[in-house]
Structure formats: structure tokens, C-alpha cells
Amino acid sequence: MITFQDKKLYIFETAQGLAQSLASEFLLKLIDWQNTREQIHIALSGGKTPLMIFDELAEKHAEGGREPDWNRIHFYWGDERCVPPDSSESNFGQAWDLWLNRIDIPEENIHRIQGENNELLEAKRYSNELKSCLPLKDNIPRFDWIFLGIGDDGHTASIFPNRLNHFDSRNICEYATHPETGQKRITITGKVINNARRISFLVTGSGKKDIVKEILLNEDSARKYPSWHVKPEAGYVEWWLDKEAASNIDSYI
Ligand code: 6PG
């Protein structure tokens, strides 16, 4: 792990190596946190990058012979596409099919965004669910751990550069539209993201190397990216990167 300005970087030779290491860290941390926290609230990210983590976790339920008490773990999503849960586009659906259906977790501990609902009503419903299920800090839901990806345009969750106001929204969740595909989305807002106790970006592939450099080196051009605005109140932002995604920052770290 490298501390770089106000960030923690974990850089791996391969995406597979990243997935294996993060799966172990994830299970160990859940087991550790259960010594001091009654309930643990995790927000999963969507897109393709997390799928390799889900594959690892589907195989490796336990770490060091111990498995988290899934009765005390709650899963949420940082964003969701406005599609049915069984759609191949569903962030919940991917996590469920690859991993969550294989662990012994109560159904009520899986708090999916109901993408099949009306987007405006669902943004409100999910906001209320987060406020009633999570501990609040400054009256904002506080996740124990949020996983995030970065889009090629610098979006994170479903906060897009053309709607940067969603990052600073007073709301807990917003309804968004993907600027290229027009796909309707529900997303948590920046104040929920920055309120989390732990935030981890998962970024792999050479396609992300330019944007990773802009953001990590704090270049002026990065300010237009919602991902740049992820600056938690407390603690670090972690960047879990493979060598390809980190290839433009080699000479700076
Ligand atoms: C989504 C995600 C989105 C994703 C990034 C990166 O619903 O698509 O939440 O924010 O994390 O677009 O996606 P990839 O991992 O596929 O590059």
C-alpha cells in the first residue's frame, strides 16, 4: 500500500491479483468489524469491474477458516439502472447471480434499489430506506464501506459530469440519466459517499489510466469529474488499481 497525498493506493500486477487480495481484505475486515459493530452496512458498486471480486467471493466464503456472520451484514447499492432485477443490466442482479445467492444471508439484509419502479418514487423510497436502516452522521446515512467505480467520463456511482449538481445535492438519492445511452439510473449523492467510514475505488484496465492520473495528481482538468469530488470527511479514499490503470502515475509514486 502506498500513501499518496490524501489517498491510499493498492496497485497489483493484474486485475485477478487485485480481486483475490480485495476479497481476502473484505472478509477479514467484516470479521474484524463484527467485534465492535452490531450491524455492518456495505454499498456495492455496479459496472463490470466488481464482477471479478464477486467471482472471488463466491469461491472464498471464508478467510482463515472464518466466515462473517452474514446475519449482521447488510448490502446496498451506490447506484442502479432502472431495469428489473433479473435484467443483465441490473447491478443487483449481477451481484446476486455471481455471489450473494451463494451465501447464507437473510433476504431482508439485501437492500436492492428497485429499478423496476418509477425512478422519482424509487429515489425517494431508497432515500427513506437508507435513512431508516443506516446509522446517521450529521443526519446523513453513514455506510461502513462504499465501493465505487469510475466511468471513462469520470462519473462515479451514477453521478455524471453533466449533472455535477447531483454530487452536492441536498438529497440522499437522485434520479439520473446516462448522458450517452439515456438509461435512467438511481444514485446516492456525494454527501452520502463522503460520509462513509471507508471508500474504495476499484479501477482496472489501461482505458482508465489517463483519468486516474488526472484525478490522483489533482490536475485542474479533474475538477469536472464527479470522482474527483470524492473526499471523505474523515479518513482516506482508497484506490485499488491494477498496473494498467496505474501506468500513468508510475513516475509520481
Ligand atoms: C454502473 C456503475 C458505474 C461504474 C463505472 C465503471 O452502474 O455502471 O455504478 O459507476 O462503476 O461506470 O464501470 P466499469 O467497472 O464497467 O468500468
PDB file of C-alpha atoms in Angstrom, residues 15-24 27 50-62 98-99:
ATOM      1  CA  ALA A  15      -6.843  -7.415 -12.121  1.00  0.00           C
ATOM      2  CA  GLN A  16      -7.063 -11.011 -10.890  1.00  0.00           C
ATOM      3  CA  GLY A  17      -4.464 -10.298  -8.240  1.00  0.00           C
ATOM      4  CA  LEU A  18      -6.430  -7.234  -7.169  1.00  0.00           C
ATOM      5  CA  ALA A  19      -9.627  -9.276  -6.922  1.00  0.00           C
ATOM      6  CA  GLN A  20      -8.004 -12.013  -4.837  1.00  0.00           C
ATOM      7  CA  SER A  21      -6.429  -9.540  -2.451  1.00  0.00           C
ATOM      8  CA  LEU A  22      -9.544  -7.426  -2.055  1.00  0.00           C
ATOM      9  CA  ALA A  23     -11.744 -10.477  -1.463  1.00  0.00           C
ATOM     10  CA  SER A  24      -9.449 -11.506   1.408  1.00  0.00           C
ATOM     11  CA  LEU A  27     -13.790 -10.924   4.513  1.00  0.00           C
ATOM     12  CA  PRO A  50     -16.665  -5.577  -9.355  1.00  0.00           C
ATOM     13  CA  LEU A  51     -17.675  -8.818 -11.130  1.00  0.00           C
ATOM     14  CA  MET A  52     -14.213 -10.303 -10.623  1.00  0.00           C
ATOM     15  CA  ILE A  53     -14.473  -9.536  -6.906  1.00  0.00           C
ATOM     16  CA  PHE A  54     -17.887 -11.235  -6.760  1.00  0.00           C
ATOM     17  CA  ASP A  55     -16.389 -14.291  -8.505  1.00  0.00           C
ATOM     18  CA  GLU A  56     -13.628 -14.461  -5.892  1.00  0.00           C
ATOM     19  CA  LEU A  57     -16.094 -14.054  -3.011  1.00  0.00           C
ATOM     20  CA  ALA A  58     -18.366 -16.728  -4.473  1.00  0.00           C
ATOM     21  CA  GLU A  59     -15.475 -19.183  -4.218  1.00  0.00           C
ATOM     22  CA  LYS A  60     -13.979 -17.886  -0.966  1.00  0.00           C
ATOM     23  CA  HIS A  61     -16.716 -17.502   1.620  1.00  0.00           C
ATOM     24  CA  ALA A  62     -14.275 -17.586   4.470  1.00  0.00           C
ATOM     25  CA  LEU A  98     -22.483 -14.346  -9.140  1.00  0.00           C
ATOM     26  CA  TRP A  99     -22.189 -14.251  -5.350  1.00  0.00           C
TER      27      TRP A  99
END
